[in-house]
XYZ file of C-alpha atoms in Angstrom:
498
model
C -80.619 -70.909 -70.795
C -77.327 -71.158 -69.237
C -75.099 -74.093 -67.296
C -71.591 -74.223 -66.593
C -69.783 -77.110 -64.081
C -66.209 -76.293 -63.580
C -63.619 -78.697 -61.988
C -60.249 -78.173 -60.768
C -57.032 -80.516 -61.181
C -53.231 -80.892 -60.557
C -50.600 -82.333 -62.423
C -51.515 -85.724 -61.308
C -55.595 -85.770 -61.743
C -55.778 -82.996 -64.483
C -59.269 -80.828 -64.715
C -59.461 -81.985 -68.132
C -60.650 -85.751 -67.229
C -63.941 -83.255 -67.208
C -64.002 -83.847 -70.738
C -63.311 -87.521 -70.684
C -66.231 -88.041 -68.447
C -68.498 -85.355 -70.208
C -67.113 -87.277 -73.220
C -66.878 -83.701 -74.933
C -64.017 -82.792 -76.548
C -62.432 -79.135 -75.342
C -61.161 -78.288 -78.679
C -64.625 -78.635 -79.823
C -67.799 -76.854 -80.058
C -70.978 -78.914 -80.056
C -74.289 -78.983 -81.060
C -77.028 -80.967 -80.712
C -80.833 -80.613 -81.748
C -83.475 -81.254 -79.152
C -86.850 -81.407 -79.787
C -87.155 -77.723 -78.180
C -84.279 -76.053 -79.844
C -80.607 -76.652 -79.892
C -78.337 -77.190 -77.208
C -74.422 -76.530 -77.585
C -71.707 -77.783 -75.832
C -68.370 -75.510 -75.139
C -65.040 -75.198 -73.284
C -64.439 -71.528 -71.845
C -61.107 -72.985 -70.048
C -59.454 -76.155 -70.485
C -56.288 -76.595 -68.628
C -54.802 -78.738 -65.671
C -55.316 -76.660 -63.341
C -59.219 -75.742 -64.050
C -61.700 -76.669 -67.149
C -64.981 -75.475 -67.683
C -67.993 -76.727 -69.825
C -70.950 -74.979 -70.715
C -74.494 -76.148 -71.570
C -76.011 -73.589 -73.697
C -79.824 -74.285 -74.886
C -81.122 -71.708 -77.182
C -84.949 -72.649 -76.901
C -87.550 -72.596 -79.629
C -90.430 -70.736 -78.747
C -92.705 -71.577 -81.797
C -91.784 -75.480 -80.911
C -92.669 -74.575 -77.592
C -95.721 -73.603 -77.952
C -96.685 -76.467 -80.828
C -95.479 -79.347 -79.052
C -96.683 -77.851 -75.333
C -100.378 -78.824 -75.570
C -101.687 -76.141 -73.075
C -99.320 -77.616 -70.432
C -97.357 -75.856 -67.844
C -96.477 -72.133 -69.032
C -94.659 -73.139 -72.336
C -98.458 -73.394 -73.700
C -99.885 -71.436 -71.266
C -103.649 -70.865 -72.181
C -105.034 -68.072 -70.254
C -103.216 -65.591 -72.927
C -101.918 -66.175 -75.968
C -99.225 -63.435 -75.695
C -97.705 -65.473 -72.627
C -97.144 -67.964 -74.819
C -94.471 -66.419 -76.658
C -93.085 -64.139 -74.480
C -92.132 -66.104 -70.757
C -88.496 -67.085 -69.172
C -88.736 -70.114 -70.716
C -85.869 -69.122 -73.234
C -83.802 -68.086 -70.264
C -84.715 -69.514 -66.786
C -83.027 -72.768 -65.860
C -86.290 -75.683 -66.059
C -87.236 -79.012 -66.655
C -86.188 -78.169 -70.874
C -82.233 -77.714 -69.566
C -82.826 -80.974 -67.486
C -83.817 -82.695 -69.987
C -80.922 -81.392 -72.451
C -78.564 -82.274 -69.334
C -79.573 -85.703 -69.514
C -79.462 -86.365 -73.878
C -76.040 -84.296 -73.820
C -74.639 -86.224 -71.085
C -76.159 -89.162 -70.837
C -73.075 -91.219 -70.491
C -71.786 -89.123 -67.824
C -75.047 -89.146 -65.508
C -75.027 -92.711 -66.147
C -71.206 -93.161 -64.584
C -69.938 -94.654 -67.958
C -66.384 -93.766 -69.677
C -65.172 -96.353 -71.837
C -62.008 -94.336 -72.459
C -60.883 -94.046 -68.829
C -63.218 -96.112 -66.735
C -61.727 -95.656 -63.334
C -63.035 -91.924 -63.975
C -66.659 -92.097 -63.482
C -66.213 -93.577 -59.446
C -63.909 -90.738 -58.471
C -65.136 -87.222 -56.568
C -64.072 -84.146 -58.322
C -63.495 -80.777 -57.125
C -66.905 -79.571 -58.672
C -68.459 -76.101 -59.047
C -71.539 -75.584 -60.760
C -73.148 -72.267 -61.699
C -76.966 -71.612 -62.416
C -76.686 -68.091 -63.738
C -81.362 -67.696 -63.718
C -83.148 -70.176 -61.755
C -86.569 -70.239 -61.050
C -87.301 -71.553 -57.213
C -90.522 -71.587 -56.012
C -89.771 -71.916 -52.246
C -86.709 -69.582 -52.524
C -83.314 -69.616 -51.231
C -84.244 -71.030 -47.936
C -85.909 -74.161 -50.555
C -82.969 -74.237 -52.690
C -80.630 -75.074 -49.764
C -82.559 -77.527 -48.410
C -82.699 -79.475 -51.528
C -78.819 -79.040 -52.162
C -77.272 -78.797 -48.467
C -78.287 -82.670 -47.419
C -76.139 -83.932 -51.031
C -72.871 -82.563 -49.928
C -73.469 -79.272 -51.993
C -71.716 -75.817 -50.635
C -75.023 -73.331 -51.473
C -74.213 -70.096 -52.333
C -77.719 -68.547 -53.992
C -78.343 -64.908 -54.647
C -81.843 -63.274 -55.140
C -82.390 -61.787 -58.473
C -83.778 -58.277 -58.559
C -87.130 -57.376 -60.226
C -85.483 -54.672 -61.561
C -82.043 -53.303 -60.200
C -82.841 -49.941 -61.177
C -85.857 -50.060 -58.976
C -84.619 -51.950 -55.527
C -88.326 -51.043 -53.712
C -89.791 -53.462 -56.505
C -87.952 -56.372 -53.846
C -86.682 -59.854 -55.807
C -87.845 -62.099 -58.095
C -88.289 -65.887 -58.109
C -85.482 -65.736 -59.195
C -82.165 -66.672 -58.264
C -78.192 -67.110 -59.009
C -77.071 -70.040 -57.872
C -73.371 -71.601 -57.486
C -72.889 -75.208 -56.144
C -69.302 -76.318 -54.863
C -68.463 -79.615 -53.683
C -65.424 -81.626 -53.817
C -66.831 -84.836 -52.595
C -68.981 -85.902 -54.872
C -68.397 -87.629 -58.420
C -69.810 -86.017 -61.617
C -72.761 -88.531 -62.291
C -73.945 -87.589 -58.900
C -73.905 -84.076 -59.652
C -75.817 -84.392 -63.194
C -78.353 -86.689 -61.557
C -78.982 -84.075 -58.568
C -79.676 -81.253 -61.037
C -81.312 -83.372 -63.357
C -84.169 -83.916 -60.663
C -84.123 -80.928 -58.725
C -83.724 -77.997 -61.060
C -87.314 -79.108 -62.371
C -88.388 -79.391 -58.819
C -87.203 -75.436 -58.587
C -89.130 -74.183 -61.194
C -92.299 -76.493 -60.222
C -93.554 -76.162 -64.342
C -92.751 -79.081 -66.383
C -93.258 -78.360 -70.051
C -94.342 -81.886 -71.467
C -96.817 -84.153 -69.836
C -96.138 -86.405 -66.932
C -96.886 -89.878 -67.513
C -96.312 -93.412 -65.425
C -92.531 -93.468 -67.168
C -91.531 -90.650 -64.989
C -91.269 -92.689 -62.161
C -89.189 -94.745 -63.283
C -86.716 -91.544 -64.427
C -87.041 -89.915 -61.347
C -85.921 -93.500 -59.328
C -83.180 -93.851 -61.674
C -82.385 -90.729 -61.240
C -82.593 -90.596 -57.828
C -80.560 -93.946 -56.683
C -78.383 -93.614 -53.648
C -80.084 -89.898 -52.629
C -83.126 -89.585 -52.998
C -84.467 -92.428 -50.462
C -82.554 -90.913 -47.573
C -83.494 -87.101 -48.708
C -85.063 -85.212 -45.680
C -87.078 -83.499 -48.416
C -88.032 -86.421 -50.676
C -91.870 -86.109 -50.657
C -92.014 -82.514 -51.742
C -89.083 -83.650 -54.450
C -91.379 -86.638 -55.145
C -94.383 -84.458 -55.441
C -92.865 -81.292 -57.667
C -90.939 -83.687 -59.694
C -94.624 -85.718 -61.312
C -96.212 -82.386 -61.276
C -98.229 -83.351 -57.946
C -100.191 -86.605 -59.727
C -101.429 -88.426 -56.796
C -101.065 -91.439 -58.142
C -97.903 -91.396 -59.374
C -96.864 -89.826 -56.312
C -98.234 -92.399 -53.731
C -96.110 -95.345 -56.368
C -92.481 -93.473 -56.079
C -92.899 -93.287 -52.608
C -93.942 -96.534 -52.056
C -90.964 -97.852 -54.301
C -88.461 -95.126 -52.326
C -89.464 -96.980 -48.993
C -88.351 -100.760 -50.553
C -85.207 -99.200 -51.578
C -84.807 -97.509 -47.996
C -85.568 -100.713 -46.026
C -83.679 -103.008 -48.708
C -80.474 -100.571 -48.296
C -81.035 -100.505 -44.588
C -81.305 -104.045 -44.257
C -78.212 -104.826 -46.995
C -80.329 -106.585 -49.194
C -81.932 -106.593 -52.680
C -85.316 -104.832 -52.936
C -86.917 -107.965 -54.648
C -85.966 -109.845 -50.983
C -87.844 -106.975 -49.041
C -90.912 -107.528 -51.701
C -91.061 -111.017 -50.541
C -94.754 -110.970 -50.400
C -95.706 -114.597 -49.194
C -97.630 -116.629 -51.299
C -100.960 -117.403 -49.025
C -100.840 -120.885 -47.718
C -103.498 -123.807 -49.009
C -106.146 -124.298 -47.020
C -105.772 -127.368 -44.497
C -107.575 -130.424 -43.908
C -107.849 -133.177 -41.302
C -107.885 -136.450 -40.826
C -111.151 -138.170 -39.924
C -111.653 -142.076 -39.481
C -108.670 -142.486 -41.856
C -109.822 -140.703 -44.538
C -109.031 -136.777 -45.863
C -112.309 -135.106 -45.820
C -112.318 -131.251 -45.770
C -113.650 -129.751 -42.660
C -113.531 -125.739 -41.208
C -109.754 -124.719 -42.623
C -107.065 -124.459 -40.054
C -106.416 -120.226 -41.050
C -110.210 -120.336 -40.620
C -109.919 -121.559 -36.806
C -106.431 -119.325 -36.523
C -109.002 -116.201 -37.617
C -111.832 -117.264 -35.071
C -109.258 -117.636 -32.007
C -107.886 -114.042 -32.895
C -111.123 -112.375 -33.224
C -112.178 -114.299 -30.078
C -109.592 -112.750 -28.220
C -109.119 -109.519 -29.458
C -112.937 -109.108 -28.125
C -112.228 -110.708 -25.157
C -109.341 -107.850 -25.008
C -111.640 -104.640 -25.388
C -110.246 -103.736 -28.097
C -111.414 -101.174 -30.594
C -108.570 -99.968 -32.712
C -106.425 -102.990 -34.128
C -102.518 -103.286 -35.948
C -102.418 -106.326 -38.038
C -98.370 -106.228 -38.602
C -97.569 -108.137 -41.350
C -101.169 -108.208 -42.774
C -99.704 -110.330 -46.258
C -102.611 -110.777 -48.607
C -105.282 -108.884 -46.104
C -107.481 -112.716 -45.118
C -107.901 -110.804 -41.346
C -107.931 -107.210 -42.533
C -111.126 -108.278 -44.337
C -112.517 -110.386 -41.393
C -111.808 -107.689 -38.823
C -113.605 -105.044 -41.086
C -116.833 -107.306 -41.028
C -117.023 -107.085 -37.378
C -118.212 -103.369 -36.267
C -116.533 -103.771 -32.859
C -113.655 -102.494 -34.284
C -113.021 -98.819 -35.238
C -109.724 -98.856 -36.857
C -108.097 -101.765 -38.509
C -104.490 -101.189 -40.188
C -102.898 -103.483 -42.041
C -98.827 -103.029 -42.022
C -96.467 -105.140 -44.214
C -93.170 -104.709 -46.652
C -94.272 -106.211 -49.337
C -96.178 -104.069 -51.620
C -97.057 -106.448 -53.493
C -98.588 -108.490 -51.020
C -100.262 -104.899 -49.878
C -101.576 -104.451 -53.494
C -103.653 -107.338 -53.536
C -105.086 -106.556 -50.117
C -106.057 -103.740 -51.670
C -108.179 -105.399 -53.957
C -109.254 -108.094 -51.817
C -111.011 -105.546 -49.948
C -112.253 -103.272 -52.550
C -110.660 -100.560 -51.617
C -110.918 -98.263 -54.616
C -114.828 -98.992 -54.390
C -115.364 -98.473 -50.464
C -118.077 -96.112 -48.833
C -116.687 -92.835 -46.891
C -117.780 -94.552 -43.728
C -116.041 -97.995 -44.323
C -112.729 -96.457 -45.629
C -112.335 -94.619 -42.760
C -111.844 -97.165 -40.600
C -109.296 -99.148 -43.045
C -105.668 -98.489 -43.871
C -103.137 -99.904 -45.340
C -99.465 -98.660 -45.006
C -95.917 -100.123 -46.196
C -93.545 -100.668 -42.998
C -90.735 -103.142 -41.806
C -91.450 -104.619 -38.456
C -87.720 -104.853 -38.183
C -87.789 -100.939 -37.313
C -89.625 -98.831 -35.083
C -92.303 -96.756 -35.992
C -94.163 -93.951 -34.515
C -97.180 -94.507 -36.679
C -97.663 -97.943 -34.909
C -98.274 -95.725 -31.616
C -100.894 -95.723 -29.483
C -103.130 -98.759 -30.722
C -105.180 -101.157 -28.268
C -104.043 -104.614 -30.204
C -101.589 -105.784 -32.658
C -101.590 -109.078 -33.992
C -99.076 -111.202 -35.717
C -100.845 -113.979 -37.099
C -98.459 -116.654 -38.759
C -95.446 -113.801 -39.104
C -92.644 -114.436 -36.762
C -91.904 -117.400 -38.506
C -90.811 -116.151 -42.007
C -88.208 -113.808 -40.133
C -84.411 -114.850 -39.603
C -83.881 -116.029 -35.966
C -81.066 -112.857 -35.251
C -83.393 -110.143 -36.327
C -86.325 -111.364 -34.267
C -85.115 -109.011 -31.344
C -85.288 -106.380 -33.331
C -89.092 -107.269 -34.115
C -89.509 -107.826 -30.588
C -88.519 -104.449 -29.710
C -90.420 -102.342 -32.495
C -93.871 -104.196 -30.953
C -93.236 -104.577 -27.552
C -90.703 -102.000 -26.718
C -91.554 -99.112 -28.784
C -95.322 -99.693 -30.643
C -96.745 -101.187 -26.577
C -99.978 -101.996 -27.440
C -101.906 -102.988 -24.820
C -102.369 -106.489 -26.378
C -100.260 -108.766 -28.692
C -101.337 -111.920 -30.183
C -98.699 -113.946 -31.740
C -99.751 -117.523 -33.780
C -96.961 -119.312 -34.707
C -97.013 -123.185 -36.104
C -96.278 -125.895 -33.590
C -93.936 -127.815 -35.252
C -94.246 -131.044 -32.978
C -97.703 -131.600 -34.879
C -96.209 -131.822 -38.248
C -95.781 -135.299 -37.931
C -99.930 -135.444 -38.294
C -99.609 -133.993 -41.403
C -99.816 -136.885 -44.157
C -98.366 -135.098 -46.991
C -95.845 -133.461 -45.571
C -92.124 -134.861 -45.692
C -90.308 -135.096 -42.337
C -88.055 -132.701 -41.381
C -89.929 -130.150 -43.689
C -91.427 -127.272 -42.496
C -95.145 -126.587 -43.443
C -94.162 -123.657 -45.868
C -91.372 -123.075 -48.169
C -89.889 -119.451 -46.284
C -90.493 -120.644 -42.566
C -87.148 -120.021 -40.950
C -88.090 -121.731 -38.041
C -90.570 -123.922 -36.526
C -91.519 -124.448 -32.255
C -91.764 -126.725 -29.973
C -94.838 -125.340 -27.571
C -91.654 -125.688 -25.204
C -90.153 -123.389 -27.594
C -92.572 -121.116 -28.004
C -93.275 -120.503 -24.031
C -89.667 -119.896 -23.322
C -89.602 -117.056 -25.941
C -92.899 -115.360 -24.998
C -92.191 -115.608 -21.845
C -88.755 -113.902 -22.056
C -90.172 -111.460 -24.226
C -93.147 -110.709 -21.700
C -90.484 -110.491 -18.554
C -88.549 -107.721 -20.358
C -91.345 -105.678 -21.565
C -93.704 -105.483 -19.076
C -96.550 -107.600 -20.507
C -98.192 -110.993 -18.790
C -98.688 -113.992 -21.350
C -101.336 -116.614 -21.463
C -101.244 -119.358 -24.434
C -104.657 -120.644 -26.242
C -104.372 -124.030 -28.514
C -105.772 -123.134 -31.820
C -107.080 -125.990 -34.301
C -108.057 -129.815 -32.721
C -105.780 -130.864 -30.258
C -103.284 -134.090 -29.917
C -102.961 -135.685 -27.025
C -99.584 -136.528 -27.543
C -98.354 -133.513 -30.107
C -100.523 -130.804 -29.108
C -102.671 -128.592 -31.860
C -101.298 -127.414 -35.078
C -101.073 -123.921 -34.435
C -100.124 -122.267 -30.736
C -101.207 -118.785 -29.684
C -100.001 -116.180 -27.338
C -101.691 -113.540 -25.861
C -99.305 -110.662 -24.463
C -101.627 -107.946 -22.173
C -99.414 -105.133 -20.934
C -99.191 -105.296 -16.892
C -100.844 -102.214 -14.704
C -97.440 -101.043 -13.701
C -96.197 -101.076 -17.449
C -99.159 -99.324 -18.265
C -99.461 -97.011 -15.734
C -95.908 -96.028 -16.464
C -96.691 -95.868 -20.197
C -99.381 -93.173 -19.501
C -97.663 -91.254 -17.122
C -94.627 -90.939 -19.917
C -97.210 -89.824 -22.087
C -98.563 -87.315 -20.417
């Protein structure tokens, strides 16, 4: 099994910083034992002008098969010859991935102690893959490498070039040029994908892989056009495992798109206590405020008609769960960033233990409603109950437009706290808002001049419902909007659909 990455210099960036960041020696051969063989490390060329090191693993069959547990085709059990006699020994796989990553560990991690401006510079890079396995074939093999910045050149092996009517084999030679990319990208891209390729992991895939495959993955793999079947090939299609990259590919997609940390996009909201109100002086506990803010939604999303309901930013899943209980509604899905806040939804509603009938009508997906999305198409209602609040004043267009402008449902209900009635609350400080990551509180002045704008420019009329007991001086604690698209706005939203 056979690797060589080649990189070109001039008098001023020699070729041999290769060895540097390889931190490999040129004058030296290498060996190191793996757990699968032995794995050597040599210099064909070393000069300014071009240097190039080779990964040769010379694999252990008998280990192979010991330490292969009927897994993948290194202890293949449907014949006990296959198990010593296979490409394993010679076809690139997950075994030279893993040497890649013990031999140069330092370099896929971007780390040179020696010269450390080294490991953030691109290098003229070539990298040839004399036997590689790719299920998918060459068409697959360039749309893994293509998207990274790779030049693809792959040939088809022959079954047998004495016999060209035999056709190819899964095989193929593949070369890899690129002069804009810096080495630990280029470990870290074959590291991942030249297991993908072969789609036959020899050692069992457990929860850690994730983790590899994110590491290994940072700053590509998000963005990849191909990242699910990557994803998928890479844990040796476990679902589960699957469906958790993913989900943790998306943070790191909205958190890079947004120029933030992942663990602010995770910002799952902490659910808020439950309320109570004042009665002849005293604090007696009465029907909860998010009680009465469910019961006004419910109320109207009936009075809407509707049957198949969007509840964006669905937090902790309190009206996913209430809107399942009522069998007026087909199809309730529950949209928010936070996985974790999505995770105990999930178990708030028993997900995992759900009837066929019940599930179908339930889902829960991972979105930003700072973006549009076409899965949020096409849906009679969308509510966002206690939601706008927790967003940033200057991206609340950009909400605005994914809901109204691009999603259109027919209706939108918006709650929102009316901050003039925070003076009724006893224990709350003045000047403070009612929870700890409200960016803003309204007036009901406040409120009607934003709904209303928002209603003028999309095509929607607006009508605004008190929800929770009433001042007579400060108004009720929470305020409610309901948005219902216009005839013209829907006619035209039919007729562009058709």
């Amino acid at each position: 099994m056979f690797l060589t990455i080649t990189a070109t210099g001039t008098p001023e960036r020699p070729a041999t910083d290769l060895g540097f960041l390889l931190h490999k020696h040129p004058d030296n051969e290498q060996a190191f034992s793996t757990s699968y063989g032995t794995a050597h490390v040599l210099y064909s060329e070393a000069s300014v002008e071009r240097c190039t090191a080779a990964l040769l693993l010379e694999v252990d069959a008998v280990a192979l098969v010991r330490r292969g547990k009927g897994k993948g085709r290194g202890g293949a059990p449907d014949a006990a010859l296959a198990q010593y006699v296979n490409d394993r020994p010679y076809a690139a796989s997950s075994l030279l991935a893993v040497a890649l990553s013990a031999v140069f560990s330092s370099a896929m991690k971007g780390q040179c102690n020696a010269r450390p401006e080294l490991p953030a510079r691109p290098l003229p890079l070539r990298v040839e893959v004399p036997a590689l396995p790719a299920r998918g074939g060459a068409d697959l093999v360039r749309e893994l490498f293509e998207p990274l910045g790779w030049t693809v050149t792959v040939e088809a092996v022959a079954l047998d070039a004495e016999f060209p009517e035999w056709g190819d084999s899964r095989y193929v030679r593949l070369v890899l040029e690129s002069a804009r990319l810096t080495l630990s990208e280029a470990l870290r891209h074959l590291y991942v994908l030249l297991p993908v390729l072969d789609d036959a992991k020899h050692y069992w895939v457990s929860s850690d892989e994730v983790d590899k495959l994110l590491r290994a993955g940072e700053g590509w793999l998000p963005e990849h056009p191909e990242q699910k079947l990557i994803t998928s090939r890479y844990l040796s299609r476990r679902w589960s495992l699957t469906r958790e990259a993913l989900e943790r590919l998306e943070l790191v997609r909205l958190a890079e798109a947004d120029d933030s940390a992942v663990e602010e996009i995770d910002n799952a909201v902490a659910e808020e206590p439950e309320d109570t109100e004042a009665v002849d002086g005293a604090q007696e506990r009465t029907v909860s405020l998010a009680v009465q803010r469910r019961d006004a939604i419910l109320a109207a999303l009936h009075a809407s008609g509707a049957a198949r309901v969007l509840d964006l930013g669905c937090g902790q899943g309190q009206l996913v769960q209430a809107l399942l209980k009522d069998t007026r509604f087909d199809e309730i899905v529950g949209v928010d960033v936070s996985m974790r806040a999505l995770t105990v939804a999930s178990r708030r509603l028993k997900l995992d233990r759900m009837g066929e009938r019940q599930s179908a009508r339930v889902k829960l997906i991972q979105g930003s409603l700072a973006y549009t999305d076409k899965r949020l198409k096409g849906y009679d209602a969308a509510v966002l109950s206690e939601v706008i609040e927790h967003l940033d004043l200057p991206r609340l267009p950009a909400l605005e437009y994914a809901v109204f402008g691009s999603a259109r449902p027919k209706t939108v209900l918006v709650t929102t706290p009316n901050v003039e009635y925070n003076v009724r609350w006893e224990t709350l400080p003045a000047g403070h808002s009612r929870h700890g990551d409200h960016r803003f509180e309204w007036t009901r002045e406040e409120f009607r001049a934003w709904a209303g704008r928002v209603a003028q420019r999309h095509g929607y009329g607006v009508e605004f419902t008190p929800v929770g007991p009433a001042d007579p001086e400060v108004g009720p604690p929470t305020q409610m909007a309901t948005f219902t698209i216009t005839t013209a706005a829907l006619t035209a939203k039919e007729e562009k659909a058709a």
